[in-house]
Amino acid sequence: MTTILVTGGAGFIGSNLVKYMLNEYKDYKIINLDLLTYAGNLENLSDLEDTENYKFIKGDITDRELMTRLFSENQIDQVIHLAAESHVDRSITDPEIFIKTNVLGTQVLLDCAKSAWTTGKDEWGYPTFIEGAKFLFVSTDEVYGELGKEGLFTEVTPIAPNSPYATSKASADLLVRAYNKTYKMPVNITRCSNNYGPYQFPEKLIPLMISNAIDHKTLPVYGDGMQIRDWLHVKDHCSAICTVLRAGKDGEVYNIGGNNEKANIDVVKLILSALGKSENLITYVTDRLGHDRRYAIDNTKITNELGWKPSCTFEEGITETIEWYINNANWLKKVRSGEYMNYYTRMYGSREVLNG
Ligand code: NAD
Ligand code: TYD
């Protein structure tokens, strides 16, 4: 049995990942550590309450004392680190928490894992680590900045993040690299494109547009809506993370993407059409500051070296996702109550409507 600490396991990708891993593999015990911020929701995991190989702990990755205790009280073999502040728009209005959680939190975890896993020193003074240890950092393609009309991000594309969110992730990503280069700590870094699927908080494009369309509210498209993202279903991200965890070469970075480039406006129109709603709901609003124009991933490395590829097309995935939000109206209603409405007014109330 391998004990894996998953951080951020009550969020969108984390909750999908925890369920995916417990379903697919019988040799994992999972400890899910999550602070339950606005983005963390234990309801995402309610069907796991009685699962033997699973334990939830509420806590903050920046709390060094708690993280040290977590490693000393549990024999953690591997870490999959997802906990983060994850929304670009929030990072534009409040960057500080992104630095605290994403950068300092990652450093605390790296330190605690390194201490817990060190068995001694080799002849050159490098630490030696317990057999099978691995720290997998879930990074993002946004660390590469933006692309022009042509080209794809590869693992050697220079790091050039533009938003405070992307910069905090890039800083963490480089710290993980540094722990590998300096201490030879066994790490992997995955840089994935935009995810969509069940349990995504409706502040991100796809769930926000689906839920507004269901409620017959306007759909706020930033700028001209021609920004391009490379969409990947969350279940394919989960399978890619597990592939890297099990087969990734120590110290390596792997890009993960869906080969699925779409302009935002086309995604929005597809959602409206699938829900039988009018395109009159589309409202063009003031653009995001520093809005990256295009992201697109070159998957060659993970496909050729580890045999992973995405399993579902965007058309299949988005249909299934829309159905999930329709069938889980209660989940949506709960996460959109209270603080969410304040957020919505703060974020969208002040945006100028550009199309009358
Ligand atoms: P999310 O915002 O849905 O979930 C983040 C989780 O982290 C939440 O459960 C939250 O409670 C928890 N958390 C936040 N601060 C914490 C802290 N201090 N201590 C412990 N837990 C804390 O995010 P997501 O979309 O599921 O993304 C997960 C990871 O994947 C992030 O690291 C993100 O950068 C990365 N990623 C996301 C995407 C995407 O499209 N969503 C794409 C590539 C990479
Ligand atoms: P988002 O889901 O926030 O992901 P990211 O910024 O990390 O790529 O946004 C995806 C794209 O959708 C991005 O180009 C911004 C755009 N967008 C809108 O046009 N309107 C919205 O209300 C939101 C949330 C995003």
XYZ file of N, CA, C and O in Angstrom, residues 76-197:
488
model
N 3.807 9.027 4.951
C 3.455 9.467 3.597
C 4.582 9.096 2.634
O 5.741 9.436 2.876
N 4.222 8.366 1.563
C 5.242 7.949 0.594
C 5.388 8.945 -0.544
O 6.471 9.146 -1.064
N 4.244 9.524 -0.955
C 4.263 10.408 -2.118
C 3.303 11.580 -1.894
O 2.358 11.471 -1.107
N 3.568 12.679 -2.595
C 2.688 13.851 -2.495
C 2.213 14.242 -3.894
O 3.024 14.276 -4.831
N 0.917 14.512 -4.023
C 0.426 15.173 -5.247
C -0.092 16.523 -4.780
O -1.076 16.604 -4.035
N 0.603 17.571 -5.175
C 0.317 18.896 -4.623
C -0.525 19.731 -5.605
O -0.013 20.206 -6.624
N -1.807 19.877 -5.244
C -2.725 20.687 -6.065
C -3.216 21.932 -5.352
O -3.740 22.836 -5.999
N -3.148 21.963 -4.013
C -3.755 23.070 -3.265
C -3.213 24.391 -3.774
O -1.999 24.584 -3.883
N -4.114 25.300 -4.072
C -3.685 26.593 -4.617
C -4.871 27.541 -4.662
O -6.026 27.122 -4.612
N -4.548 28.812 -4.741
C -5.511 29.785 -5.224
C -5.414 29.666 -6.735
O -4.316 29.724 -7.294
N -6.562 29.523 -7.415
C -6.478 29.096 -8.818
C -7.145 30.017 -9.834
O -7.142 29.703 -11.013
N -7.733 31.141 -9.384
C -8.498 31.922 -10.360
C -7.797 33.226 -10.749
O -7.541 34.082 -9.891
N -7.511 33.369 -12.040
C -6.766 34.518 -12.557
C -7.427 35.848 -12.165
O -6.749 36.781 -11.715
N -8.747 35.946 -12.314
C -9.417 37.228 -12.008
C -9.215 37.624 -10.549
O -9.005 38.790 -10.236
N -9.295 36.640 -9.640
C -9.067 36.955 -8.216
C -7.624 37.392 -8.004
O -7.343 38.236 -7.154
N -6.687 36.813 -8.758
C -5.271 37.185 -8.568
C -5.010 38.612 -9.031
O -4.058 39.247 -8.584
N -5.861 39.100 -9.925
C -5.681 40.475 -10.405
C -6.157 41.472 -9.340
O -5.542 42.509 -9.132
N -7.204 41.105 -8.613
C -7.703 42.041 -7.594
C -7.016 41.830 -6.241
O -6.928 42.752 -5.441
N -6.505 40.613 -5.955
C -5.911 40.342 -4.646
C -4.723 39.371 -4.772
O -4.827 38.188 -4.427
N -3.574 39.880 -5.251
C -2.442 38.969 -5.522
C -1.817 38.321 -4.285
O -1.250 37.235 -4.368
N -1.923 38.978 -3.114
C -1.116 38.543 -1.969
C -1.365 37.096 -1.541
O -0.418 36.335 -1.307
N -2.632 36.726 -1.460
C -2.947 35.362 -1.009
C -2.390 34.318 -1.990
O -2.078 33.184 -1.612
N -2.202 34.718 -3.252
C -1.644 33.803 -4.259
C -0.170 33.512 -3.953
O 0.299 32.389 -4.118
N 0.522 34.557 -3.485
C 1.930 34.363 -3.148
C 2.029 33.498 -1.887
O 2.819 32.558 -1.817
N 1.167 33.799 -0.912
C 1.221 33.048 0.350
C 0.915 31.560 0.088
O 1.718 30.691 0.418
N -0.231 31.300 -0.500
C -0.634 29.897 -0.669
C 0.233 29.181 -1.700
O 0.773 28.108 -1.436
N 0.364 29.785 -2.866
C 0.968 29.048 -3.978
C 2.490 28.965 -3.871
O 3.074 27.940 -4.227
N 3.114 30.032 -3.376
C 4.585 30.005 -3.313
C 5.047 29.495 -1.944
O 5.699 28.455 -1.839
N 4.657 30.219 -0.875
C 5.115 29.800 0.461
C 4.585 28.420 0.825
O 5.305 27.601 1.393
N 3.318 28.172 0.490
C 2.716 26.860 0.804
C 3.496 25.732 0.149
O 3.747 24.686 0.755
N 3.901 25.941 -1.086
C 4.656 24.905 -1.808
C 6.021 24.690 -1.151
O 6.485 23.553 -0.992
N 6.643 25.779 -0.729
C 7.962 25.658 -0.100
C 7.862 24.905 1.229
O 8.701 24.047 1.532
N 6.815 25.203 2.018
C 6.625 24.497 3.290
C 6.468 22.998 3.028
O 7.113 22.153 3.673
N 5.640 22.661 2.045
C 5.413 21.241 1.741
C 6.687 20.550 1.264
O 6.977 19.413 1.670
N 7.435 21.244 0.415
C 8.696 20.668 -0.083
C 9.640 20.377 1.081
O 10.236 19.303 1.165
N 9.746 21.352 1.994
C 10.624 21.192 3.156
C 10.209 20.016 4.024
O 11.035 19.215 4.455
N 8.899 19.948 4.311
C 8.403 18.891 5.207
C 8.572 17.524 4.559
O 8.970 16.558 5.219
N 8.280 17.446 3.255
C 8.439 16.161 2.553
C 9.922 15.771 2.541
O 10.281 14.623 2.805
N 10.772 16.738 2.272
C 12.222 16.459 2.203
C 12.725 15.922 3.549
O 13.429 14.908 3.608
N 12.329 16.596 4.643
C 12.771 16.125 5.973
C 12.256 14.727 6.256
O 12.997 13.864 6.735
N 10.973 14.506 5.962
C 10.374 13.200 6.292
C 10.972 12.080 5.457
O 11.047 10.939 5.909
N 11.398 12.379 4.248
C 11.848 11.330 3.322
C 13.363 11.102 3.332
O 13.846 10.168 2.711
N 14.111 11.992 3.998
C 15.574 11.854 3.965
C 16.037 10.699 4.858
O 15.619 10.590 6.006
N 16.903 9.838 4.293
C 17.405 8.698 5.073
C 18.865 8.887 5.470
O 19.372 8.206 6.336
N 19.564 9.775 4.809
C 20.985 9.978 5.111
C 21.607 10.856 4.041
O 20.906 11.700 3.461
N 22.897 10.651 3.784
C 23.609 11.451 2.780
C 24.428 10.535 1.890
O 24.945 9.505 2.372
N 24.610 10.913 0.632
C 25.496 10.121 -0.222
C 26.925 10.686 -0.129
O 27.166 11.649 0.605
N 27.837 10.107 -0.895
C 29.244 10.498 -0.742
C 29.533 11.943 -1.147
O 30.557 12.511 -0.805
N 28.620 12.555 -1.928
C 28.824 13.953 -2.332
C 28.063 14.937 -1.439
O 28.051 16.126 -1.672
N 27.359 14.398 -0.460
C 26.635 15.265 0.472
C 25.168 15.489 0.114
O 24.465 16.220 0.803
N 24.720 14.838 -0.977
C 23.292 14.964 -1.319
C 22.467 14.082 -0.397
O 22.895 12.977 -0.043
N 21.258 14.541 -0.017
C 20.415 13.667 0.805
C 20.028 12.403 0.033
O 19.908 12.457 -1.192
N 19.839 11.310 0.760
C 19.264 10.111 0.131
C 17.829 10.002 0.617
O 17.510 10.421 1.740
N 16.955 9.477 -0.225
C 15.519 9.475 0.074
C 14.963 8.064 0.182
O 15.517 7.131 -0.419
N 13.858 7.932 0.919
C 13.206 6.621 1.042
C 12.804 6.121 -0.349
O 12.506 6.916 -1.236
N 12.808 4.816 -0.503
C 12.435 4.176 -1.765
C 11.006 4.585 -2.161
O 10.100 4.569 -1.323
N 10.814 4.954 -3.397
C 9.458 5.218 -3.908
C 8.930 6.612 -3.625
O 7.803 6.943 -4.004
N 9.736 7.469 -2.955
C 9.250 8.824 -2.655
C 9.066 9.615 -3.945
O 9.827 9.447 -4.902
N 8.022 10.442 -3.975
C 7.851 11.342 -5.127
C 7.000 12.540 -4.723
O 6.003 12.398 -4.024
N 7.404 13.706 -5.191
C 6.632 14.938 -4.977
C 6.170 15.381 -6.365
O 6.980 15.823 -7.183
N 4.872 15.232 -6.624
C 4.355 15.637 -7.941
C 3.636 16.971 -7.807
O 2.665 17.089 -7.047
N 4.125 17.963 -8.511
C 3.529 19.303 -8.447
C 2.643 19.526 -9.671
O 3.103 19.410 -10.810
N 1.380 19.851 -9.394
C 0.445 20.122 -10.486
C 0.551 21.605 -10.838
O -0.023 22.468 -10.179
N 1.338 21.868 -11.875
C 1.538 23.237 -12.332
C 0.544 23.533 -13.456
O -0.485 22.844 -13.578
N 0.813 24.512 -14.259
C -0.146 24.924 -15.287
C 0.581 25.396 -16.540
O 1.729 25.862 -16.460
N -0.112 25.327 -17.670
C 0.494 25.842 -18.917
C 0.635 27.369 -18.871
O 1.378 27.947 -19.668
N -0.063 28.014 -17.917
C -0.009 29.478 -17.856
C 1.372 29.992 -17.452
O 1.668 31.174 -17.611
N 2.243 29.095 -16.957
C 3.607 29.530 -16.613
C 4.376 29.955 -17.856
O 5.345 30.715 -17.769
N 3.947 29.479 -19.033
C 4.655 29.822 -20.273
C 4.242 31.181 -20.837
O 4.811 31.619 -21.843
N 3.242 31.811 -20.236
C 2.772 33.076 -20.804
C 1.801 32.824 -21.937
O 1.016 31.880 -21.873
N 1.846 33.640 -22.974
C 0.869 33.459 -24.053
C 1.548 33.186 -25.385
O 2.711 33.536 -25.591
N 0.775 32.572 -26.290
C 1.271 32.286 -27.639
C 0.666 33.274 -28.628
O -0.430 33.807 -28.383
N 1.358 33.466 -29.759
C 0.752 34.185 -30.880
C -0.143 33.209 -31.640
O -0.536 32.168 -31.102
N -0.422 33.523 -32.892
C -1.343 32.681 -33.686
C -0.803 31.276 -33.910
O -1.550 30.318 -34.019
N 0.543 31.161 -34.003
C 1.159 29.872 -34.329
C 1.897 29.300 -33.117
O 2.206 30.022 -32.184
N 2.220 28.007 -33.209
C 3.114 27.383 -32.230
C 2.389 26.784 -31.039
O 1.186 27.014 -30.833
N 3.135 25.956 -30.294
C 2.588 25.247 -29.134
C 3.589 25.362 -27.987
O 4.790 25.505 -28.229
N 3.112 25.272 -26.743
C 4.029 25.222 -25.600
C 4.656 23.827 -25.532
O 3.938 22.820 -25.527
N 6.002 23.767 -25.471
C 6.654 22.492 -25.159
C 7.273 22.651 -23.771
O 7.274 23.757 -23.222
N 7.847 21.587 -23.245
C 8.425 21.636 -21.901
C 9.636 22.567 -21.836
O 10.070 22.944 -20.752
N 10.210 22.924 -23.005
C 11.378 23.816 -22.969
C 11.034 25.244 -23.387
O 11.928 26.093 -23.492
N 9.769 25.526 -23.595
C 9.347 26.911 -23.831
C 9.737 27.729 -22.593
O 9.500 27.285 -21.463
N 10.333 28.916 -22.793
C 10.729 29.703 -21.608
C 9.533 30.051 -20.718
O 8.427 30.272 -21.207
N 9.805 30.063 -19.413
C 8.779 30.427 -18.436
C 8.620 31.951 -18.503
O 9.588 32.681 -18.307
N 7.406 32.427 -18.778
C 7.185 33.885 -18.898
C 5.745 34.220 -18.498
O 4.943 34.672 -19.322
N 5.407 33.982 -17.217
C 4.012 34.138 -16.795
C 3.571 35.605 -16.823
O 4.389 36.490 -16.590
N 2.291 35.825 -17.060
C 1.794 37.205 -17.167
C 0.903 37.650 -16.012
O 0.969 38.796 -15.596
N 0.038 36.775 -15.508
C -0.868 37.196 -14.422
C -0.215 36.899 -13.072
O 0.696 36.068 -12.979
N -0.697 37.557 -12.000
C -0.188 37.191 -10.668
C -0.406 35.696 -10.364
O 0.470 35.050 -9.778
N -1.534 35.133 -10.794
C -1.765 33.691 -10.591
C -0.664 32.880 -11.273
O -0.007 32.045 -10.654
N -0.462 33.148 -12.571
C 0.511 32.365 -13.341
C 1.912 32.544 -12.759
O 2.709 31.594 -12.711
N 2.195 33.743 -12.269
C 3.524 34.007 -11.713
C 3.726 33.259 -10.408
O 4.816 32.717 -10.143
N 2.668 33.192 -9.597
C 2.801 32.435 -8.339
C 2.978 30.941 -8.634
O 3.754 30.261 -7.960
N 2.294 30.437 -9.659
C 2.458 29.021 -10.015
C 3.863 28.780 -10.588
O 4.492 27.759 -10.300
N 4.345 29.735 -11.398
C 5.689 29.578 -11.984
C 6.742 29.580 -10.880
O 7.710 28.810 -10.927
N 6.550 30.440 -9.869
C 7.514 30.493 -8.763
C 7.545 29.159 -8.033
O 8.624 28.634 -7.703
N 6.359 28.612 -7.781
C 6.279 27.319 -7.093
C 6.901 26.221 -7.960
O 7.664 25.376 -7.473
N 6.580 26.254 -9.237
C 7.087 25.275 -10.203
C 8.627 25.295 -10.185
O 9.294 24.244 -10.125
N 9.206 26.493 -10.169
C 10.676 26.603 -10.176
C 11.284 26.180 -8.837
O 12.398 25.656 -8.786
N 10.531 26.389 -7.743
C 11.013 25.897 -6.443
C 11.079 24.369 -6.443
O 12.037 23.781 -5.921
N 10.065 23.744 -7.031
C 10.055 22.277 -7.095
C 11.266 21.805 -7.905
O 11.986 20.876 -7.520
N 11.504 22.478 -9.018
C 12.690 22.179 -9.839
C 13.973 22.330 -9.003
O 14.869 21.481 -9.025
N 14.029 23.413 -8.210
C 15.234 23.684 -7.412
C 15.479 22.572 -6.381
O 16.625 22.205 -6.117
N 14.411 22.038 -5.782
C 14.588 20.959 -4.798
C 15.121 19.698 -5.472
O 15.798 18.887 -4.852
N 14.791 19.538 -6.749
C 15.348 18.403 -7.480
C 16.810 18.655 -7.826
O 17.671 17.796 -7.632
N 17.102 19.857 -8.319
C 18.482 20.160 -8.738
C 19.417 20.248 -7.528
O 20.541 19.768 -7.566
N 18.953 20.880 -6.441
C 19.830 21.114 -5.290
C 19.960 19.887 -4.385
O 21.048 19.586 -3.918
N 18.820 19.226 -4.140
C 18.839 18.106 -3.165
C 18.636 16.738 -3.829
O 18.552 15.733 -3.149
N 18.453 16.748 -5.153
C 18.115 15.512 -5.883
C 16.821 14.879 -5.351
O 16.651 13.654 -5.336
N 15.926 15.723 -4.868
C 14.640 15.217 -4.374
C 13.846 14.676 -5.577
O 13.830 15.312 -6.630
N 13.219 13.508 -5.437
C 12.470 12.948 -6.569
C 11.164 13.720 -6.802
O 10.241 13.634 -5.982
N 11.107 14.452 -7.880
C 9.920 15.275 -8.169
C 9.491 15.065 -9.622
O 10.281 14.626 -10.453
N 8.243 15.391 -9.875
C 7.756 15.618 -11.238
C 6.913 16.871 -11.239
O 6.295 17.214 -10.220
N 6.896 17.527 -12.383
C 6.052 18.706 -12.559
C 5.167 18.444 -13.766
O 5.662 18.008 -14.817
N 3.848 18.675 -13.596
C 2.960 18.567 -14.757
C 2.415 19.950 -15.072
O 2.073 20.709 -14.163
N 2.381 20.301 -16.345
C 1.848 21.601 -16.757
C 0.681 21.346 -17.692
O 0.871 20.973 -18.852
N -0.499 21.557 -17.143
C -1.716 21.180 -17.872
C -2.452 22.409 -18.396
O -2.375 23.495 -17.831
N -3.207 22.189 -19.448
C -4.056 23.243 -20.026
C -5.372 23.351 -19.248
O -5.573 22.655 -18.249
N -6.279 24.181 -19.724
C -7.559 24.424 -19.014
C -8.396 23.154 -18.909
O -8.628 22.479 -19.911
N -8.864 22.893 -17.697
C -9.727 21.732 -17.441
C -11.190 22.135 -17.403
O -11.516 23.270 -17.074
N -12.053 21.161 -17.690
C -13.491 21.350 -17.480
C -14.068 20.009 -17.045
O -13.423 18.970 -17.231
N -15.278 20.032 -16.455
C -15.906 18.790 -16.023
C -16.716 19.028 -14.767
O -16.928 20.176 -14.358
